Amino acid sequence: MAKNRNDAMEKIVALCKRRGFIFPNSEIYGGLASSYDYGPLGVEIKNNIKRLWWKYFVQDREDMTGIDGNIILSPRVWEASGHVANFTDPLVECKKCHQRFRPDKLENAAKCPDCGGEFTAEKRFSGLFKTVIGPVEEEGQVVYLRPETAQAIFADYKNVLNSSNKKIPFGIGQIGKAFRNEITTGNFTFRTFEFEQMEIEYFINPTADWNKIFEEWLDYIYGFMDVIGLERKKMHNHEIAKEDLAFYSKRTIDLEYQFPFGQDELWAIAYRTDHDLGLHQKYSGQNLEYFDDKTNKKYLPHVIEPTFGLDRTILALIGEAYREEELPDGETRVVLKFKPNVAPYKIAVFPLLKNKPELVAAARRLYEDLKKDFLVFWDDRGNIGKRYRYQDEIGTPYCVTVDFDSLENNSVTVRYRDSMRQERINIDGLKDYLHKKIEL
Ligand code: GAP
């Protein structure tokens, strides 16, 4: 393992760029603060996590359904939700070096930690990004980029109810971008201006035992750690004290994870009561009550909200997968030990030698066939040792090599990333064999 935490983060950031997981955004122009792009491998991991999340939280549960809402909603949504008035952080600026800080995050709030300068008086600073709809800026309508995906779910809740067969209790899931004008960013993709959330609003009867439902969801969330291969023992439940709760919450647990840079919030679960639906009902003038056809009674549902940061999930997965291992020959290999369902490429196929057309043709046939079912990497560069090192660094769990024996006896060598063990497998059964391994 890397020597210390910061050392580990530096190595992860370097690997992410070197191999095409995550790049600094707009780098040819010197970059944009706390903004990153996902490269060819990063986008595969991202899509894998989204797909696994959607299956586990939305499709596998009869009491769940999903939407894909807009990033820009009516500004009335954010007035109603309280974000326009309350989604603010305290801000102080150093009079000498003009750096800005959140005083509640400083150890000594009297002096600038960088240059020792005096601070300005504390101001409130809105976390909302504003933009304008319309061709003339001065006459346009001011709108906001959503700071959470949740509000589109509340705004669409009645349409979902009226167009589906869902009955309370049921939930709506959504994956999408969110934007926050954060004062302090950092730790790579941990806190950025633009990020992606995967959120659920689970609607319940106000008389239901909300604490029990809350605990059941908490358990279910832990199950997702097993799905994507995060270690449960690295997660810590941080019960938020009453005085520190967000303006909409009656109970919140931050699920804090041991990132390479330290323990911090990865996911969260909150009991938002009927705060949001109540305010949307008031501001929109629409009746948002639910009619219970068993009791013939109407009520405004309460909600439990499990929420997940997608970028932080990817960072946690890369941090947990990263290993430096000393090999018997004294060399060190860097390897990303992703669970196969998360890994960008599942299989790599090589011809043992590049300049033997019969080997290349047989390996190409195998590649074309496996490609129908999996994302497969073709490599005929360099020697086999270098190809293995490359696949280790990008986390490919299985490497398949076609050699001269393959032409004789229809078998290939399968090499395992984690143990580096090699096994001979008959080509006829290879696809089934890999399916079983990858879908575990
Ligand atoms: N709807 C509830 C909500 O938005 P939150 O705790 O403010 O709650 C949810 O955000 C999740 O979104 C966090 O647990 C975190 O994973 C992610 N997140 C929040 N701000 C972020 C940022 N600036 N950069 C990256 N991820 C962020």
Coordinates of N, CA and C and ligand atoms in Angstrom, one line a residue, residues 34 83 87 147-151 154 178-182 184-186 188-201 246 248 252-255 259 265-270 272 305-313, ligand 1:
S34 N -11.6 22.9 -9.5 CA -12.4 21.8 -9.0 C -13.4 21.2 -10.1
H83 N -34.7 26.6 -0.8 CA -33.3 26.7 -1.2 C -32.9 28.1 -1.5
F87 N -30.4 28.0 1.3 CA -29.2 27.2 0.8 C -28.0 28.0 0.7
P147 N -29.5 22.2 -7.2 CA -28.4 21.9 -6.3 C -28.6 20.5 -5.7
E148 N -29.8 19.9 -6.0 CA -30.0 18.5 -5.7 C -31.0 17.9 -6.7
T149 N -31.0 16.6 -7.0 CA -31.9 16.1 -8.0 C -33.3 15.9 -7.3
A150 N -33.4 15.9 -6.0 CA -34.6 15.5 -5.2 C -35.8 16.3 -5.6
Q151 N -35.6 17.6 -5.9 CA -36.8 18.5 -6.1 C -37.6 18.1 -7.3
F154 N -40.1 15.6 -6.2 CA -41.3 16.2 -5.6 C -42.3 16.8 -6.6
A178 N -26.0 17.6 -10.5 CA -26.4 18.7 -9.6 C -25.2 19.7 -9.5
F179 N -25.5 20.9 -9.1 CA -24.5 21.9 -9.2 C -24.6 22.7 -7.8
R180 N -23.4 23.0 -7.3 CA -23.4 23.8 -6.1 C -22.2 24.7 -6.1
N181 N -22.4 26.0 -5.8 CA -21.3 27.0 -5.8 C -20.6 26.9 -4.5
E182 N -19.8 25.8 -4.3 CA -19.2 25.5 -3.1 C -18.1 26.5 -2.8
T184 N -15.6 26.0 -0.4 CA -14.3 25.2 -0.4 C -14.6 23.9 -1.1
T185 N -13.7 23.6 -2.1 CA -13.8 22.4 -2.8 C -12.5 21.6 -2.5
G186 N -12.3 20.5 -3.2 CA -11.0 19.8 -3.0 C -11.1 18.3 -2.8
F188 N -9.7 16.2 -4.9 CA -10.0 15.6 -6.2 C -11.5 15.7 -6.5
T189 N -12.2 14.6 -6.8 CA -13.6 14.7 -7.2 C -14.5 14.7 -6.0
F190 N -14.0 14.8 -4.7 CA -14.8 14.6 -3.6 C -15.8 15.8 -3.4
R191 N -15.3 17.0 -3.6 CA -16.2 18.1 -3.5 C -16.0 19.0 -4.7
T192 N -16.9 19.1 -5.7 CA -16.8 19.9 -6.9 C -18.0 20.7 -7.1
F193 N -18.0 21.6 -8.1 CA -19.1 22.5 -8.4 C -20.2 21.7 -9.1
E194 N -19.8 20.8 -10.0 CA -20.7 20.0 -10.8 C -20.5 18.6 -10.4
F195 N -21.5 17.9 -10.1 CA -21.4 16.4 -9.7 C -22.7 15.7 -10.0
E196 N -22.6 14.4 -9.7 CA -23.8 13.6 -10.1 C -24.4 12.9 -8.8
Q197 N -25.7 13.0 -8.7 CA -26.3 12.3 -7.6 C -27.2 11.2 -8.0
M198 N -27.4 10.2 -7.1 CA -28.4 9.1 -7.3 C -29.3 9.2 -6.1
E199 N -30.5 9.6 -6.3 CA -31.4 9.9 -5.1 C -32.7 9.1 -5.2
I200 N -33.3 8.9 -4.0 CA -34.6 8.3 -3.9 C -35.4 9.1 -2.9
E201 N -36.7 9.3 -3.3 CA -37.7 9.8 -2.3 C -38.6 8.7 -2.1
A246 N -30.0 19.6 8.5 CA -30.3 20.5 7.4 C -31.7 21.0 7.6
Y248 N -34.4 20.9 6.2 CA -35.6 20.1 5.8 C -35.7 18.8 6.6
T252 N -31.1 12.6 10.2 CA -30.1 12.3 9.1 C -29.0 11.5 9.6
I253 N -28.6 10.4 8.8 CA -27.4 9.7 9.1 C -26.5 10.0 7.9
D254 N -25.3 10.5 8.1 CA -24.3 10.6 7.0 C -23.5 9.3 7.1
L255 N -23.4 8.7 5.9 CA -22.7 7.4 5.8 C -21.2 7.8 5.4
F259 N -12.0 7.3 3.1 CA -11.3 7.6 1.8 C -9.8 7.6 2.1
E265 N -18.2 12.1 4.4 CA -19.5 11.7 3.9 C -19.4 11.1 2.4
L266 N -19.9 9.9 2.3 CA -20.1 9.3 1.0 C -21.5 9.3 0.5
W267 N -22.4 8.8 1.4 CA -23.8 8.8 1.1 C -24.6 9.3 2.3
A268 N -25.9 9.4 2.3 CA -26.7 9.9 3.4 C -28.1 9.3 3.4
I269 N -28.8 9.4 4.5 CA -30.2 9.0 4.5 C -30.9 10.0 5.5
A270 N -32.0 10.6 5.0 CA -32.7 11.6 5.8 C -34.2 11.4 5.8
R272 N -37.2 13.5 5.6 CA -37.6 14.9 5.3 C -39.0 15.2 5.6
E305 N -35.4 9.8 2.5 CA -34.5 10.1 1.3 C -33.1 9.4 1.4
P306 N -32.9 8.3 0.8 CA -31.5 7.8 0.6 C -30.8 8.6 -0.5
T307 N -29.7 9.1 -0.3 CA -29.0 9.9 -1.4 C -27.5 9.4 -1.5
F308 N -27.1 9.4 -2.8 CA -25.7 8.9 -3.1 C -25.0 9.8 -4.0
G309 N -23.8 10.2 -3.7 CA -22.9 10.9 -4.7 C -22.2 9.9 -5.6
L310 N -22.5 10.1 -6.9 CA -21.9 9.1 -7.8 C -20.3 9.3 -7.9
D311 N -19.9 10.6 -8.0 CA -18.5 10.8 -8.1 C -17.7 10.4 -6.8
R312 N -18.3 10.6 -5.7 CA -17.7 10.1 -4.4 C -17.6 8.6 -4.4
T313 N -18.7 7.9 -5.0 CA -18.7 6.5 -5.0 C -17.5 6.0 -5.9
Ligands
GAP1 N1 -31.1 15.6 -1.6 C1 -30.3 15.6 -0.4 C2 -28.9 16.1 -0.7 O1 -28.6 16.7 -1.7 P1 -26.5 16.2 0.4 O2 -25.9 15.5 1.6 O3 -26.3 17.7 0.4 O4 -28.0 15.8 0.4 C3 -26.1 14.2 -1.2 O5 -25.9 15.6 -0.9 C4 -24.8 13.6 -1.7 O6 -24.3 14.3 -2.9 C5 -23.7 13.6 -0.7 O7 -23.7 12.5 0.2 C6 -22.5 13.5 -1.6 O8 -22.2 12.2 -2.0 C7 -22.9 14.2 -2.9 N2 -22.4 15.6 -2.9 C8 -22.9 16.7 -2.3 N3 -22.2 17.8 -2.6 C9 -21.2 17.4 -3.4 C10 -20.1 18.1 -4.1 N4 -20.0 19.4 -4.0 N5 -19.3 17.4 -4.9 C11 -19.5 16.0 -5.0 N6 -20.5 15.4 -4.4 C12 -21.3 16.0 -3.6

